[in-house]
Amino acid sequence: MSWINISKNSHFSLANIPFGIFSTTVQSKRIGVAIGDYVLDIPGFVRNEGLTGLDVNTRNLLETSKALEQQTLNGLASLGKPVHSGLRRYIQEVFKSDGRYPDVLQKNSQLQQKVLVPMSDVTMHVPFEIGDYTDFYVGCNHAYNCGCIFRGPQNALQPNYYHLPVGYHGRASSVVVSGTGIRRPKGQILVPADDGTTQPELHASKKMDYEFEIAAFVGKSNNLGEPVPIGQANDHLFGFVIMNDWSARDIQAWEYVPLGPFTSKNFGTSISPWVVHTDALEPFRCEPIKRKESDPKVQPYLDESASEFSPKTVHDIQMSIDLTISGESHRISQMSAKYMLYSFPQMIAHHTVTGCNLRVGDLLGSGTISGTESGTEGSMLELSQGGKRDVVIGSVTRRFLEDGDTVTFSAVAGDAATGLVGFGTLEGTVLPAAK
């Protein structure tokens, strides 16, 4: 229980304590923590001796205070998991009704007025300075569904799929925060010609799509040439967001051979603003999708059987997609993050196996996550079977997104009784193509 009023339906319960970057009309960008309907202004909290009970030595306190004054989370993350885990636990104690530090904020109404900002008054920003962004493809149901659409069930998954987490390098510069409109891209697409063939033309995409993913921010770097062992990979994770990997399917279909997606993906990737720390999701670990006995075993550098978390290497996060058309919102899909064939530690181990050096703030996407039943698809491509059938949404139909459509993702773990650990919402509206 907290001494501030937190709705039982709030994603930002005392069990969560996610970090983000916010600003107001009178304050520049700064680090904040979401708690109920409020944002704790971390720099203001620090300057008013809010860290007096934090259990760190003087040097670490100075380094932590300096990092908390930055306009991104990179500095905080780079201090290491013991520091940001300890900070999160300390903030929980500050807000507990029976916490160990009632004098810090609970009994200090003047400080409350200074550092507790109503969430309705803040503007959120991309939480990290993102140097690199890699998108994986570990949602096996999505991979299978797409493979069936393009190649048929017998050849749905490529031979490498059960051997390694497939991925590609995305574009960090076009990663934007929730609420940012996404302009419909132009690119080369195949159009019918008079002679019955198809020819590429520069055209606004006619097959704009969303993709629901979980994404992780790297919180610990590795040196160039030094792979991260699977047993240490979890320590390189800071926290998670939800992500919309916007896709132009018609541009993608023409360009992806032989090197994979390029302009069909680089025009925009949306992420939720609050980063849920790895510690907050520990209670919701679960087993990933089961491999069949006939499937190949992963190589030793990807083997998590000796992990302290095995066999619960992924998280049971409940995900939902709403589509708003002409002011009317409709739930079109629900799924769970447990349908991932590979975990984020496995993604890190594979990403670095060559000696590639990940850096603090790098973003790793899971790839689209879908369930096994109808109504659990993570993309419009799957819902419409590649654009071959109408998807009924209220009083209208869609095969792909149209201008003005707003896509809203939501994801949450836990229940109201113990406190929800959620990501809030991730929203984006399709804007008309540039003239």
XYZ file of C-alpha atoms in Angstrom:
435
model
C 0.000 0.000 0.000
C 1.140 3.527 -0.756
C 0.366 6.751 1.080
C -0.638 8.355 -2.220
C -3.828 7.262 -3.925
C -3.095 4.739 -6.676
C -5.991 3.251 -8.602
C -6.052 -0.543 -8.552
C -6.209 -0.363 -12.358
C -3.119 1.813 -12.681
C -0.229 0.331 -14.646
C 2.090 2.302 -12.386
C 1.560 0.660 -9.039
C 4.107 0.539 -6.259
C 5.218 -2.794 -7.704
C 6.368 -1.086 -10.917
C 8.394 2.158 -10.520
C 9.274 2.665 -14.214
C 11.744 5.323 -15.372
C 11.222 7.871 -18.137
C 12.085 11.330 -19.451
C 9.489 14.098 -19.135
C 9.120 17.843 -19.406
C 6.472 20.434 -18.522
C 5.694 23.923 -19.761
C 8.016 25.316 -17.074
C 10.614 22.526 -16.787
C 13.058 21.136 -19.341
C 13.567 17.423 -19.982
C 14.426 15.433 -16.879
C 14.246 11.955 -15.380
C 10.987 10.937 -13.769
C 9.376 7.916 -12.168
C 5.725 7.046 -12.769
C 3.704 6.342 -9.627
C -0.073 6.203 -9.992
C -1.277 9.412 -11.658
C 1.921 11.283 -10.771
C 5.459 11.657 -12.006
C 8.181 11.965 -9.387
C 10.553 14.717 -10.541
C 13.851 12.955 -9.838
C 16.253 15.939 -10.145
C 13.995 17.993 -7.892
C 13.831 15.095 -5.462
C 17.631 14.797 -5.427
C 18.230 18.530 -4.946
C 15.929 18.533 -1.929
C 17.881 15.752 -0.180
C 15.500 13.040 -1.308
C 18.299 10.490 -1.465
C 19.308 10.840 2.175
C 18.311 7.249 2.945
C 19.794 5.655 -0.165
C 22.256 2.950 0.841
C 25.328 3.836 -1.237
C 28.747 5.185 -0.375
C 29.627 8.853 -0.869
C 31.300 8.329 -4.233
C 28.379 6.338 -5.615
C 25.926 8.880 -4.238
C 27.726 11.657 -6.108
C 27.836 9.606 -9.326
C 24.177 8.661 -8.954
C 23.129 12.256 -8.292
C 25.042 13.420 -11.366
C 23.471 10.716 -13.551
C 19.995 11.640 -12.306
C 20.492 15.212 -13.539
C 20.854 14.074 -17.169
C 18.190 14.373 -19.856
C 18.341 10.696 -20.817
C 18.511 7.426 -18.874
C 21.894 6.475 -20.335
C 23.883 7.754 -17.371
C 21.692 6.024 -14.798
C 21.745 2.739 -16.712
C 25.535 2.829 -17.087
C 25.993 2.896 -13.287
C 25.067 -0.775 -13.203
C 22.179 -2.898 -12.027
C 23.051 -2.738 -8.304
C 22.671 1.056 -8.438
C 19.434 1.394 -10.381
C 17.922 -1.655 -8.683
C 18.775 -0.097 -5.313
C 17.339 3.252 -6.364
C 14.101 1.604 -7.448
C 13.764 -0.258 -4.134
C 14.483 2.950 -2.229
C 11.751 4.855 -4.091
C 9.343 2.032 -3.293
C 10.165 2.422 0.404
C 9.663 6.203 0.202
C 6.140 5.699 -1.153
C 5.068 2.787 1.061
C 2.523 3.626 3.757
C 4.707 1.818 6.280
C 8.006 2.482 4.545
C 11.306 3.079 6.302
C 11.614 6.704 5.195
C 8.376 8.554 6.058
C 10.232 11.808 6.716
C 11.651 12.018 3.195
C 8.370 12.731 1.384
C 5.316 11.303 3.150
C 5.488 13.858 5.965
C 6.869 16.666 3.819
C 3.879 18.271 2.079
C 5.957 21.169 0.744
C 8.329 18.815 -1.046
C 5.377 16.816 -2.368
C 4.081 19.941 -4.099
C 7.491 20.501 -5.676
C 8.306 17.031 -6.936
C 4.995 15.224 -7.544
C 3.793 16.365 -10.966
C 0.344 15.316 -12.243
C 0.845 13.000 -15.201
C -1.699 15.043 -17.156
C 0.742 18.002 -17.055
C 3.786 16.272 -18.548
C 5.118 15.673 -22.029
C 7.045 12.439 -22.472
C 10.193 11.946 -24.556
C 12.305 9.096 -25.934
C 13.925 7.814 -22.712
C 17.403 6.913 -23.991
C 19.871 8.304 -26.467
C 19.693 5.345 -28.840
C 22.927 4.624 -30.658
C 21.819 1.448 -32.422
C 18.570 -0.447 -32.899
C 18.301 -4.138 -33.760
C 15.015 -5.850 -34.481
C 14.714 -9.598 -34.010
C 12.101 -12.070 -35.251
C 11.590 -14.379 -32.278
C 7.771 -14.368 -32.210
C 7.482 -17.843 -33.709
C 3.726 -17.747 -34.332
C 4.058 -14.516 -36.292
C 7.004 -15.937 -38.234
C 5.002 -19.067 -39.027
C 1.864 -17.131 -39.992
C 3.800 -14.857 -42.342
C 5.679 -17.797 -43.795
C 2.403 -19.559 -44.544
C 1.091 -16.451 -46.320
C 4.143 -16.127 -48.564
C 5.518 -19.681 -48.898
C 2.882 -22.102 -47.627
C 2.863 -24.233 -44.444
C 5.543 -26.667 -45.614
C 8.141 -23.911 -46.072
C 6.832 -21.376 -43.578
C 9.990 -21.200 -41.448
C 13.448 -20.952 -42.958
C 15.988 -23.671 -42.008
C 17.908 -21.331 -39.689
C 14.903 -20.325 -37.571
C 15.300 -22.920 -34.810
C 19.067 -22.488 -34.691
C 19.418 -18.769 -33.947
C 17.408 -15.618 -33.186
C 17.016 -14.011 -36.624
C 17.373 -10.226 -36.684
C 18.247 -7.160 -38.753
C 19.727 -3.748 -38.010
C 17.085 -1.016 -37.900
C 17.249 2.764 -37.957
C 17.756 4.442 -34.568
C 17.178 7.997 -35.831
C 13.494 7.351 -36.593
C 12.603 5.822 -33.208
C 9.921 8.094 -31.728
C 7.899 8.247 -28.545
C 4.215 7.382 -28.183
C 1.860 10.005 -29.602
C 4.083 10.936 -32.536
C 2.241 10.742 -35.850
C 3.737 8.447 -38.494
C 3.654 9.667 -42.076
C 2.716 7.092 -44.700
C 5.945 6.300 -46.565
C 6.600 6.410 -50.273
C 8.736 3.809 -51.960
C 9.049 1.402 -54.840
C 6.097 -0.963 -55.084
C 5.021 -3.358 -57.818
C 1.950 -2.200 -59.748
C 0.092 -3.933 -62.606
C 1.201 -2.954 -66.107
C -0.946 -2.925 -69.255
C 0.727 -6.099 -70.538
C -0.330 -8.074 -67.473
C 3.048 -7.944 -65.762
C 4.002 -5.886 -62.718
C 6.499 -3.042 -62.728
C 8.012 -1.055 -59.848
C 6.820 2.529 -59.386
C 7.443 5.171 -56.737
C 4.167 5.333 -54.834
C 2.748 5.913 -51.374
C 2.434 2.591 -49.592
C -0.985 1.000 -49.886
C -0.235 -1.655 -47.280
C 0.681 0.222 -44.103
C 0.840 -2.074 -41.086
C 1.645 -2.167 -37.373
C 3.653 -4.791 -35.472
C 3.373 -5.295 -31.691
C 6.714 -6.043 -30.051
C 8.388 -6.017 -26.666
C 11.709 -4.166 -26.731
C 14.636 -3.963 -24.319
C 17.201 -1.265 -23.601
C 20.792 -2.315 -23.072
C 22.088 -1.141 -19.699
C 25.637 -2.477 -19.801
C 28.171 -2.351 -22.618
C 30.590 -5.039 -23.731
C 33.995 -4.448 -25.272
C 34.575 -4.879 -28.984
C 35.688 -8.446 -29.628
C 34.328 -9.792 -26.341
C 31.065 -11.765 -26.595
C 28.599 -11.672 -23.707
C 28.190 -15.190 -22.216
C 24.598 -16.344 -21.942
C 24.910 -16.601 -18.164
C 25.794 -12.894 -17.912
C 23.468 -11.535 -20.583
C 20.603 -10.690 -18.220
C 22.896 -8.251 -16.399
C 23.210 -6.275 -19.645
C 19.478 -5.445 -19.686
C 18.124 -2.269 -18.074
C 14.419 -2.525 -18.802
C 11.628 -2.925 -21.307
C 9.178 -0.910 -23.398
C 6.481 -1.849 -25.880
C 7.162 -1.098 -29.513
C 5.320 -0.597 -32.805
C 7.531 -1.578 -35.717
C 5.568 0.228 -38.436
C 5.837 -1.567 -41.773
C 5.017 -0.854 -45.415
C 4.258 -4.357 -46.637
C 4.169 -3.586 -50.369
C 7.525 -1.777 -50.239
C 8.903 -4.625 -48.120
C 7.754 -7.324 -50.554
C 9.724 -5.772 -53.421
C 12.904 -4.708 -51.604
C 13.619 -7.404 -49.023
C 15.389 -9.861 -51.374
C 18.255 -10.552 -50.787
C 19.249 -8.441 -47.754
C 15.988 -7.983 -45.855
C 13.906 -4.941 -44.838
C 15.196 -1.437 -45.545
C 12.998 1.537 -46.494
C 9.858 -0.433 -45.629
C 10.861 -0.154 -41.966
C 13.133 2.875 -41.573
C 10.407 5.554 -41.706
C 9.278 5.135 -38.104
C 9.389 2.953 -34.996
C 7.293 3.959 -31.971
C 8.073 3.088 -28.354
C 6.238 3.622 -25.073
C 7.784 6.334 -22.866
C 8.077 4.465 -19.545
C 10.867 1.906 -19.187
C 9.824 -0.968 -16.921
C 12.911 -2.085 -15.010
C 13.921 -5.743 -15.287
C 13.367 -6.232 -11.547
C 9.706 -5.250 -11.830
C 9.021 -8.125 -14.234
C 10.813 -10.846 -12.258
C 7.593 -12.129 -10.602
C 6.078 -12.725 -14.042
C 8.691 -15.004 -15.516
C 7.340 -18.034 -17.368
C 8.463 -20.732 -19.750
C 8.677 -19.826 -23.442
C 6.927 -21.780 -26.149
C 7.946 -25.421 -26.056
C 10.262 -26.788 -28.714
C 9.338 -30.102 -30.258
C 11.692 -33.009 -29.618
C 12.431 -33.113 -33.350
C 13.585 -29.482 -33.403
C 17.342 -28.890 -33.286
C 18.856 -28.035 -29.918
C 20.403 -24.593 -29.570
C 24.174 -24.357 -29.563
C 25.917 -24.046 -26.191
C 26.359 -20.270 -26.387
C 22.528 -19.954 -26.506
C 21.740 -22.682 -23.979
C 19.940 -21.267 -20.927
C 19.367 -24.576 -19.156
C 21.970 -23.659 -16.518
C 20.552 -20.162 -16.021
C 19.292 -19.199 -12.575
C 15.980 -18.344 -14.293
C 15.594 -21.599 -16.259
C 13.115 -22.735 -17.435
C 11.297 -19.413 -16.910
C 13.248 -17.287 -19.355
C 10.492 -15.032 -20.765
C 7.628 -13.017 -19.215
C 3.868 -13.430 -19.190
C 2.852 -9.930 -20.250
C -0.718 -9.485 -21.496
C -0.855 -7.389 -24.664
C -3.762 -5.790 -26.520
C -4.283 -3.794 -29.713
C -7.018 -1.208 -30.268
C -7.731 0.513 -33.564
C -9.517 3.875 -33.583
C -11.296 4.788 -36.810
C -13.278 8.030 -37.104
C -13.343 8.408 -33.333
C -14.551 4.863 -32.604
C -12.114 2.514 -30.863
C -12.264 -1.263 -31.176
C -10.210 -4.057 -29.616
C -8.882 -6.175 -32.482
C -6.248 -8.461 -30.898
C -4.983 -9.791 -27.578
C -1.898 -11.910 -27.005
C 0.893 -12.726 -24.531
C 4.618 -12.021 -24.605
C 5.310 -15.616 -23.568
C 5.088 -16.640 -27.241
C 8.760 -15.883 -27.881
C 11.006 -18.692 -29.064
C 14.122 -16.913 -27.772
C 14.662 -14.739 -24.709
C 16.336 -11.330 -24.571
C 19.477 -12.821 -22.967
C 19.689 -15.201 -25.928
C 19.321 -12.231 -28.286
C 22.206 -10.477 -26.530
C 24.377 -13.613 -26.568
C 23.782 -14.079 -30.292
C 24.159 -10.373 -31.120
C 27.582 -10.326 -29.468
C 28.852 -13.804 -30.374
C 30.918 -12.281 -33.192
C 32.405 -9.742 -30.784
C 29.941 -6.993 -31.696
C 29.978 -4.352 -28.957
C 26.568 -3.329 -27.652
C 26.381 0.053 -25.924
C 24.210 1.486 -23.171
C 20.993 2.741 -24.732
C 20.937 0.301 -27.648
C 17.408 -0.887 -28.413
C 16.550 -4.538 -29.098
C 13.122 -5.461 -30.488
C 11.608 -8.911 -30.103
C 9.860 -9.033 -33.440
C 6.097 -9.258 -33.713
C 4.425 -11.406 -31.071
C 1.288 -13.352 -31.949
C -0.645 -16.083 -30.212
C -1.925 -19.333 -31.668
C -5.631 -18.561 -31.929
C -7.721 -16.226 -34.068
C -7.810 -12.786 -32.457
C -4.242 -13.056 -31.130
C -2.438 -11.749 -34.217
C 0.184 -9.055 -33.716
C -0.093 -7.477 -37.168
C -2.706 -6.533 -39.749
C -0.834 -8.659 -42.275
C -1.874 -11.753 -40.328
C -5.418 -10.572 -39.620
C -6.089 -9.922 -43.306
C -4.125 -12.951 -44.549
C -1.754 -10.794 -46.527
C -4.501 -8.390 -47.609
C -6.698 -11.123 -49.092
C -9.637 -10.736 -46.719
C -11.510 -7.916 -45.032
C -11.149 -7.416 -41.282
C -14.430 -6.170 -39.806
C -13.779 -3.350 -37.328
C -17.016 -1.906 -36.011
C -19.003 -0.628 -38.977
C -16.041 -0.586 -41.389
C -13.517 -2.999 -42.821
C -9.772 -2.843 -43.215
C -7.113 -4.901 -44.923
C -4.343 -2.488 -43.973
C -4.208 0.875 -42.203
C -5.676 3.996 -43.760
C -4.804 7.635 -43.154
C -6.229 8.878 -39.861
C -6.323 5.427 -38.233
C -4.890 5.402 -34.720
C -3.228 2.261 -33.355
C -3.016 1.875 -29.565
C -0.974 -0.840 -27.879
C -1.232 -1.709 -24.199
C 0.665 -4.270 -22.123
C 0.499 -5.207 -18.462
C 1.563 -7.993 -16.110
C 0.062 -9.019 -12.787
C -3.318 -8.236 -11.308
C -5.013 -5.526 -9.290
C -4.704 -7.461 -6.043
C -0.911 -7.441 -6.011
C -0.352 -4.313 -8.101
C -0.186 -4.057 -11.875
C 3.146 -3.735 -13.623
C 2.347 -2.122 -16.940
C 3.773 -0.056 -19.751
C 0.868 2.358 -20.151
C -0.154 2.816 -23.765
C 1.696 3.243 -27.037
C -0.229 5.294 -29.581
C 0.418 6.361 -33.159
C -1.736 7.832 -35.929
C -1.151 7.286 -39.631
C -0.604 10.613 -41.396
C -0.973 11.184 -45.172
C 2.084 10.693 -47.331
C 4.252 13.719 -48.123
C 3.353 15.446 -51.381
